[in-house]
CSV table of C-alpha atoms in Angstrom, one decimal:
chain,number,residue,atom,x,y,z
A,22,MET,CA,65.3,103.5,158.7
A,23,ALA,CA,67.8,105.9,157.9
A,24,ASP,CA,66.7,108.7,154.7
A,25,GLU,CA,68.1,109.2,151.4
A,26,ASN,CA,70.9,111.4,152.4
A,27,THR,CA,72.2,109.3,155.2
A,28,GLN,CA,72.4,106.3,152.6
A,29,VAL,CA,73.1,108.4,150.7
A,30,ILE,CA,76.5,109.4,152.8
A,31,ALA,CA,77.0,105.8,153.8
A,32,GLN,CA,77.3,104.1,150.7
A,33,ALA,CA,79.6,106.0,149.4
A,34,GLU,CA,82.0,105.7,152.8
A,35,ASP,CA,81.9,102.0,151.8
A,36,GLN,CA,83.1,103.3,148.3
A,37,ALA,CA,85.6,105.8,149.0
A,38,PRO,CA,85.6,107.3,152.3
A,39,GLU,CA,87.4,110.8,151.4
A,40,ALA,CA,85.4,111.6,148.8
A,41,ALA,CA,82.3,110.5,151.6
A,42,VAL,CA,84.2,112.9,154.2
A,43,GLN,CA,84.4,115.3,152.0
A,44,GLU,CA,80.6,116.1,150.5
A,45,ALA,CA,80.0,116.1,153.5
A,46,ALA,CA,82.3,118.6,155.5
A,47,PRO,CA,81.6,122.5,156.4
A,48,ASP,CA,82.8,125.4,154.0
A,49,ARG,CA,85.6,126.6,155.3
A,50,GLU,CA,85.6,130.1,153.3
A,51,ALA,CA,81.9,130.1,154.4
A,52,MET,CA,83.1,130.1,158.2
A,53,THR,CA,86.0,131.9,158.1
A,54,ALA,CA,83.9,134.7,156.0
A,55,GLU,CA,82.0,135.3,159.5
A,56,LYS,CA,84.8,137.9,160.2
A,57,PRO,CA,83.7,141.4,159.0
A,58,ALA,CA,85.2,142.1,156.1
A,59,LEU,CA,87.3,145.3,157.1
A,60,SER,CA,89.5,148.6,155.5
A,61,ASP,CA,92.5,148.2,154.1
A,62,GLU,CA,93.0,150.7,157.0
A,63,GLU,CA,91.0,149.7,159.2
A,64,ARG,CA,93.1,146.0,158.5
A,65,LEU,CA,96.4,148.4,158.8
A,66,GLN,CA,95.6,149.1,162.7
A,67,GLY,CA,98.2,151.8,162.3
A,68,LEU,CA,100.5,150.3,162.1
A,69,GLU,CA,104.4,152.3,161.3
A,70,PRO,CA,105.7,150.7,157.4
A,71,GLU,CA,108.6,149.4,159.0
A,72,LYS,CA,106.8,147.5,161.5
A,73,LEU,CA,105.1,146.4,157.9
A,74,ARG,CA,108.2,146.1,155.8
A,75,LYS,CA,109.7,144.3,158.6
A,76,MET,CA,106.6,141.8,158.2
A,77,MET,CA,106.5,141.2,155.0
A,78,TYR,CA,110.7,140.5,155.1
A,79,ASP,CA,109.6,138.2,157.4
A,80,MET,CA,107.8,136.4,155.5
A,81,LEU,CA,109.8,135.6,152.5
A,82,LEU,CA,113.1,135.2,154.6
A,83,ALA,CA,110.7,132.1,156.1
A,84,ARG,CA,109.1,131.3,152.5
A,85,ARG,CA,113.0,131.1,151.0
A,86,PHE,CA,114.7,129.9,153.5
A,87,GLU,CA,112.6,126.4,153.2
A,88,GLU,CA,112.4,126.2,149.8
A,89,LYS,CA,116.2,126.7,150.6
A,90,VAL,CA,115.9,123.4,154.1
A,91,ALA,CA,113.7,121.5,150.9
A,92,GLU,CA,116.9,121.4,148.2
A,93,ALA,CA,119.5,120.6,150.8
A,94,TYR,CA,116.7,117.7,152.5
A,95,ALA,CA,116.4,116.8,147.8
A,96,LEU,CA,120.1,116.4,148.0
A,97,GLY,CA,120.9,114.1,150.8
A,98,LYS,CA,122.7,117.0,153.4
A,99,ILE,CA,119.3,116.6,156.1
A,100,GLY,CA,117.8,114.1,157.5
A,101,GLY,CA,115.3,112.1,159.4
A,102,PHE,CA,111.6,114.1,159.9
A,103,CYS,CA,112.0,117.6,158.1
A,104,HIS,CA,108.1,119.0,158.3
A,105,LEU,CA,108.1,123.3,156.1
A,106,TYR,CA,106.1,125.7,157.0
A,107,ILE,CA,104.9,127.0,153.2
A,108,GLY,CA,101.9,128.7,152.8
A,109,GLN,CA,101.4,128.8,156.8
A,110,GLU,CA,104.4,132.1,157.0
A,111,ALA,CA,101.6,134.7,158.4
A,112,VAL,CA,100.7,132.5,161.3
A,113,ALA,CA,104.1,132.7,163.1
A,114,VAL,CA,104.7,135.9,162.0
A,115,GLY,CA,101.7,138.1,162.2
A,116,ALA,CA,102.0,136.0,166.6
A,117,ILE,CA,105.4,136.8,167.3
A,118,HIS,CA,105.1,140.0,166.0
A,119,ALA,CA,102.6,141.2,168.5
A,120,GLN,CA,104.3,140.1,171.3
A,121,THR,CA,107.8,141.7,173.1
A,122,PRO,CA,112.1,140.0,172.4
A,123,GLU,CA,110.6,139.4,176.0
A,124,ASP,CA,108.0,137.1,175.5
A,125,TYR,CA,108.4,133.1,175.4
A,126,VAL,CA,107.5,131.1,172.3
A,127,MET,CA,106.9,127.0,172.2
A,128,THR,CA,106.0,124.3,169.3
A,129,ALA,CA,105.7,121.7,167.9
A,130,TYR,CA,107.3,120.7,165.2
A,131,ARG,CA,106.9,122.4,162.2
A,132,GLU,CA,109.4,124.8,164.2
A,133,HIS,CA,111.8,126.9,161.7
A,134,VAL,CA,109.8,129.7,160.9
A,135,HIS,CA,109.1,130.5,165.2
A,136,ALA,CA,113.0,129.5,165.5
A,137,LEU,CA,113.5,132.7,162.8
A,138,GLN,CA,110.5,134.9,163.6
A,139,CYS,CA,112.5,134.7,168.2
A,140,GLY,CA,115.8,135.8,166.5
A,141,VAL,CA,117.6,132.6,165.5
A,142,THR,CA,120.4,133.0,162.7
A,143,PRO,CA,119.2,131.8,159.8
A,144,GLY,CA,122.9,130.0,160.0
A,145,ALA,CA,122.6,128.4,163.1
A,146,VAL,CA,118.7,126.7,162.0
A,147,MET,CA,120.1,125.4,159.3
A,148,ALA,CA,123.2,124.2,161.1
A,149,GLU,CA,121.5,122.9,163.6
A,150,LEU,CA,118.9,120.7,160.4
A,151,TYR,CA,122.2,119.6,158.9
A,152,GLY,CA,123.0,118.5,162.4
A,153,ARG,CA,126.4,120.3,162.3
A,154,ALA,CA,128.1,122.0,166.2
A,155,ASP,CA,127.1,125.2,165.0
A,156,GLY,CA,122.9,124.8,165.0
A,157,CYS,CA,121.1,126.2,167.6
A,158,SER,CA,121.0,122.9,169.7
A,159,LYS,CA,124.8,121.7,168.7
A,160,GLY,CA,123.0,120.1,166.0
A,161,LYS,CA,121.7,117.4,168.3
A,162,GLY,CA,118.2,118.9,168.0
A,163,GLY,CA,117.7,119.0,164.6
A,164,SER,CA,114.9,119.9,162.8
A,165,MET,CA,111.7,118.9,165.6
A,166,HIS,CA,114.3,119.9,168.2
A,167,MET,CA,115.4,123.9,167.8
A,168,PHE,CA,116.7,125.4,171.0
A,169,ASP,CA,117.9,128.9,172.2
A,170,ALA,CA,116.8,129.9,175.4
A,171,GLU,CA,117.9,133.4,174.8
A,172,LYS,CA,116.1,134.6,172.1
A,173,ASN,CA,113.9,133.4,174.6
A,174,TYR,CA,112.5,130.6,172.7
A,175,LEU,CA,111.5,126.9,174.5
A,176,GLY,CA,111.9,124.7,171.5
A,177,GLY,CA,110.3,122.3,169.1
A,178,HIS,CA,109.1,119.8,170.6
A,179,GLY,CA,108.1,115.7,168.6
A,180,ILE,CA,106.0,114.8,171.1
A,181,VAL,CA,102.3,115.5,169.6
A,182,GLY,CA,101.0,117.8,172.3
A,183,GLY,CA,103.4,116.9,174.7
A,184,GLN,CA,104.2,121.0,175.2
A,185,ILE,CA,101.2,122.5,176.2
A,186,PRO,CA,101.9,121.7,179.8
A,187,LEU,CA,104.8,122.6,180.1
A,188,ALA,CA,103.7,125.1,178.0
A,189,LEU,CA,101.4,125.6,180.9
A,190,GLY,CA,104.6,125.6,183.2
A,191,VAL,CA,105.9,128.8,182.0
A,192,ALA,CA,103.3,130.9,182.3
A,193,TRP,CA,102.4,129.7,186.0
A,194,LYS,CA,106.1,130.8,186.2
A,195,ILE,CA,105.7,134.1,184.4
A,196,LYS,CA,102.6,133.9,187.2
A,197,TYR,CA,104.7,133.1,190.0
A,198,ARG,CA,107.2,135.4,189.7
A,199,GLN,CA,105.5,138.2,189.1
A,200,GLU,CA,106.6,139.0,185.5
A,201,GLU,CA,105.0,141.1,183.4
A,202,ARG,CA,105.2,138.6,180.4
A,203,VAL,CA,103.1,136.2,178.4
A,204,ILE,CA,104.3,132.5,176.0
A,205,GLN,CA,102.7,132.1,173.7
A,206,VAL,CA,102.8,128.3,172.9
A,207,TYR,CA,101.4,126.1,168.9
A,208,CYS,CA,99.7,123.8,168.0
A,209,GLY,CA,98.8,121.7,164.9
A,210,GLU,CA,94.5,120.7,165.3
A,211,ALA,CA,95.5,116.8,165.3
A,212,ALA,CA,96.7,117.2,168.9
A,213,VAL,CA,93.5,119.0,169.9
A,214,ASN,CA,92.3,115.6,171.0
A,215,GLN,CA,94.5,115.3,172.7
A,216,GLY,CA,94.1,115.0,177.0
A,217,ALA,CA,97.3,117.2,178.0
A,218,PHE,CA,95.1,119.9,175.6
A,219,HIS,CA,92.2,119.5,177.7
A,220,GLU,CA,94.2,119.7,181.0
A,221,SER,CA,96.0,122.1,179.9
A,222,LEU,CA,93.3,125.1,179.4
A,223,ASN,CA,91.8,123.8,181.9
A,224,MET,CA,94.7,123.9,184.6
A,225,ALA,CA,95.7,127.2,182.6
A,226,ALA,CA,91.6,129.3,183.1
A,227,LEU,CA,91.9,128.6,186.3
A,228,TRP,CA,95.3,129.6,187.6
A,229,LYS,CA,94.2,132.5,185.2
A,230,VAL,CA,98.2,132.1,183.6
A,231,PRO,CA,99.5,134.0,180.8
A,232,MET,CA,99.4,132.1,177.9
A,233,ILE,CA,98.3,131.9,174.3
A,234,LEU,CA,97.0,128.8,172.9
A,235,ILE,CA,97.3,129.4,168.6
A,236,VAL,CA,96.0,126.2,166.9
A,237,GLU,CA,97.5,125.3,163.4
A,238,ASN,CA,94.3,124.5,162.2
A,239,ASN,CA,95.8,123.5,157.7
A,240,ARG,CA,92.9,120.7,158.4
A,241,PHE,CA,95.0,118.2,157.7
A,242,GLY,CA,96.5,116.8,160.9
A,243,MET,CA,99.0,113.9,159.3
A,244,GLY,CA,97.1,112.5,155.9
A,245,THR,CA,93.4,113.0,158.1
A,246,ALA,CA,91.2,115.8,157.6
A,247,TRP,CA,90.2,117.3,160.6
A,248,GLU,CA,86.5,116.3,160.5
A,249,ARG,CA,86.8,113.2,159.7
A,250,ALA,CA,88.5,113.7,163.3
A,251,SER,CA,86.6,115.5,165.3
A,252,SER,CA,83.6,116.1,166.5
A,253,LEU,CA,83.5,119.4,166.3
A,254,TYR,CA,85.2,121.0,163.4
A,255,ASP,CA,85.5,125.1,165.0
A,256,ILE,CA,88.0,124.5,167.0
A,257,TYR,CA,87.7,127.3,169.7
A,258,GLN,CA,84.7,126.7,170.0
A,259,LYS,CA,86.4,124.4,172.6
A,260,ALA,CA,86.9,126.5,174.8
A,261,THR,CA,84.2,127.1,176.0
A,262,ALA,CA,84.5,124.3,178.6
A,263,TYR,CA,86.8,125.9,180.4
A,264,ALA,CA,85.5,129.7,180.8
A,265,MET,CA,88.3,131.0,178.6
A,266,PRO,CA,88.1,134.0,176.0
A,267,SER,CA,88.4,131.7,171.8
A,268,ALA,CA,88.6,133.9,169.2
A,269,VAL,CA,89.3,132.7,165.1
A,270,ALA,CA,91.7,134.3,162.6
A,271,ASP,CA,92.5,134.0,159.5
A,272,GLY,CA,96.1,132.2,159.3
A,273,MET,CA,96.6,133.4,155.4
A,274,ASP,CA,95.9,136.8,156.9
A,275,VAL,CA,99.5,138.2,158.6
A,276,LEU,CA,97.6,141.6,159.7
A,277,ASP,CA,94.3,140.0,161.5
A,278,MET,CA,97.0,137.1,163.0
A,279,TYR,CA,98.9,140.1,164.3
A,280,ARG,CA,95.1,141.5,165.1
A,281,VAL,CA,94.3,138.6,166.7
A,282,THR,CA,96.6,137.7,168.9
A,283,LYS,CA,97.8,141.3,170.2
A,284,GLU,CA,93.9,141.5,172.2
A,285,ALA,CA,95.1,138.8,173.4
A,286,VAL,CA,98.6,139.3,174.7
A,287,ASP,CA,97.0,142.8,176.2
A,288,ARG,CA,94.9,141.0,177.6
A,289,ALA,CA,97.5,138.7,179.4
A,290,ARG,CA,99.5,141.3,180.3
A,291,ALA,CA,96.9,143.0,182.1
A,292,GLY,CA,96.1,139.6,184.0
A,293,GLY,CA,93.2,138.7,181.8
A,294,GLY,CA,94.4,135.4,182.0
A,295,PRO,CA,94.9,132.4,178.9
A,296,THR,CA,93.1,132.6,175.2
A,297,LEU,CA,92.9,129.9,172.9
A,298,ILE,CA,93.2,131.5,169.1
A,299,GLU,CA,91.8,129.0,166.5
A,300,ALA,CA,94.8,130.2,162.8
A,301,ARG,CA,92.6,129.0,160.1
A,302,THR,CA,95.7,128.4,157.2
A,303,TYR,CA,97.4,125.8,154.8
A,304,ARG,CA,100.1,123.9,154.4
A,305,PHE,CA,100.6,124.2,150.4
A,306,VAL,CA,104.1,121.1,151.0
A,307,GLY,CA,103.2,118.0,152.3
A,308,HIS,CA,102.5,117.1,156.2
A,309,SER,CA,106.5,115.9,155.8
A,310,MET,CA,109.2,116.1,153.1
A,311,SER,CA,107.9,112.4,153.2
A,312,ASP,CA,104.0,113.0,152.0
A,313,PRO,CA,103.6,114.3,148.6
A,314,VAL,CA,102.6,117.3,147.6
A,315,SER,CA,98.8,116.3,148.0
A,316,GLY,CA,98.5,112.9,148.4
A,317,VAL,CA,96.2,110.3,148.9
A,318,TYR,CA,94.0,112.3,151.3
A,319,ARG,CA,93.7,116.1,149.3
A,320,THR,CA,93.9,116.4,144.7
A,321,LYS,CA,96.4,118.3,143.2
A,322,GLU,CA,93.3,120.8,142.5
A,323,ASP,CA,92.5,122.0,145.7
A,324,VAL,CA,96.2,122.4,146.5
A,325,GLU,CA,96.7,124.7,143.2
A,326,LYS,CA,93.7,126.9,144.6
A,327,GLU,CA,94.4,126.9,148.3
A,328,LYS,CA,98.2,128.6,146.1
A,329,GLY,CA,95.7,131.0,144.7
A,330,ASN,CA,95.1,132.4,148.9
A,331,ASP,CA,99.3,132.7,149.0
A,332,PRO,CA,99.2,135.0,152.5
A,333,ILE,CA,102.4,136.7,151.0
A,334,ARG,CA,101.1,137.7,148.2
A,335,ILE,CA,98.1,139.1,149.8
A,336,PHE,CA,100.0,141.0,152.1
A,337,ALA,CA,102.3,142.1,149.0
A,338,ASP,CA,98.8,143.3,147.6
A,339,LEU,CA,98.1,145.4,150.4
A,340,LEU,CA,101.3,146.9,151.2
A,341,ALA,CA,101.1,148.1,147.3
A,342,ARG,CA,97.6,149.5,147.3
A,343,GLN,CA,99.1,151.6,150.0
A,344,ASN,CA,102.3,152.1,148.5
A,345,ILE,CA,104.7,151.6,151.7
A,346,LEU,CA,106.1,148.9,149.7
A,347,SER,CA,106.5,148.6,145.0
A,348,GLN,CA,107.4,145.4,143.5
A,349,GLU,CA,110.4,147.0,142.8
A,350,GLU,CA,111.8,147.3,146.8
A,351,LEU,CA,109.5,143.8,146.8
A,352,GLU,CA,111.3,141.9,144.3
A,353,GLN,CA,114.6,143.8,146.7
A,354,MET,CA,113.5,142.6,149.2
A,355,ASP,CA,113.5,138.7,147.7
A,356,GLU,CA,116.6,138.7,147.0
A,357,GLU,CA,117.9,139.5,149.4
A,358,VAL,CA,116.4,137.3,151.9
A,359,LYS,CA,117.5,134.3,148.5
A,360,ARG,CA,121.0,135.9,149.4
A,361,VAL,CA,120.5,135.1,153.2
A,362,SER,CA,118.9,131.2,152.9
A,363,GLU,CA,122.1,130.4,150.6
A,364,GLU,CA,124.5,131.6,152.7
A,365,SER,CA,122.8,129.6,155.7
A,366,ALA,CA,123.3,127.0,153.3
A,367,ASP,CA,126.5,127.9,153.4
A,368,PHE,CA,128.0,128.5,156.6
A,369,ALA,CA,125.8,125.0,157.6
A,370,GLU,CA,128.6,123.5,154.9
A,371,LYS,CA,131.2,124.4,156.7
A,372,SER,CA,130.1,124.0,160.1
A,373,PRO,CA,131.7,121.2,161.5
A,374,GLU,CA,130.5,117.6,163.3
A,375,PRO,CA,129.3,117.8,166.7
A,376,ALA,CA,131.9,115.7,168.8
A,377,VAL,CA,131.5,112.2,170.0
A,378,ASP,CA,131.5,113.6,173.6
A,379,GLU,CA,128.4,115.6,173.3
A,380,LEU,CA,127.2,113.0,172.9
A,381,TYR,CA,127.3,113.3,177.6
A,382,THR,CA,126.1,116.9,177.6
A,383,GLU,CA,123.5,118.2,178.7
A,384,ILE,CA,121.7,115.2,179.5
A,385,TYR,CA,119.9,114.3,183.3
A,386,ALA,CA,120.7,111.0,183.3
A,387,THR,CA,123.5,109.2,184.9
A,388,GLU,CA,126.1,109.0,182.7
A,389,ASP,CA,126.5,105.0,182.0
A,390,VAL,CA,124.1,103.9,184.4
A,391,ASN,CA,122.7,101.3,181.3
A,392,GLY,CA,125.4,100.9,180.1
A,393,ARG,CA,127.9,102.4,176.9
A,394,LEU,CA,126.8,103.5,173.8
A,395,TYR,CA,128.7,100.9,171.8
A,396,PHE,CA,130.1,102.9,168.7
A,397,ASP,CA,131.2,105.7,170.9
A,398,GLY,CA,135.0,104.4,171.7
A,399,ARG,CA,135.6,104.8,175.6
A,400,ARG,CA,136.0,102.7,177.4
């Protein structure tokens, strides 16, 4: 016979499944608090003030750029799916700062900030979102499929978990050619229960390839809480099945992301193989632009509480305490990134639509093998 606690949970599930799981869910704050507390000096890791200010600039640019994206989407200038990164900026900024421009980055469809961080210009990113010819994928990729080989940015990928075996192939290439490079590949927590995730981890560990897999755990795969979808809450523990190093990073702290990723990058570059990093973070916006900020799967109160842990404010306060960046300098920096974001939108507006002939470039199938497209005007 079920005990009293089990009966209470079962009754609650009949009435409100989300509420029942919330009641039984692990305390995320307590779990992150297991990380040792560091002093401000330890958190700064001896990084040069210029690099710290650049991290701040990059996070501010990410936030203001995506706010501009949201505005353009609301005005109908951007169509299709569009997944914003607001709230998660510390993950990509901290992690990509931990490697070099010669290293690779590959990610899923929440990718605008990763592209910016790899050096794709704001104008090229915005033009791609607008579907214009000057976009980094010539306007043919849109929000989810940006790419810039010159920047070693190997794209966003729309299939959940589909980028992970592709990154494994790149990592194998690095090892086969004996290059001193690494690849970071990102996925959301919902991809962890895909077979491609486990197959790739097994092979990566077996071959000891230089791959860092960063799981951006914002706790909600679309609208499903992670604890409703997985029997194991702690994603980093998945690595133990493959004898792979793993770590938890505070995805709301750009310096913790940098520290944890730098250790993994250095180990991979030295021949120590792959690492699984669970970055515990939170998005302040909906899953996509079609999803309300809170919706039915989280409350407005929960979102507002998490906003109190804004990674930009946390980092700004630290830099102010250490006399590295004053409030006045921060505001000047903020005005600069707003200007850059506005200019990127102006650039996208002026960029032409892709030519119809672009339908037949960068394709891998034989042209016309299955008939022509009825709307392209070709005979």
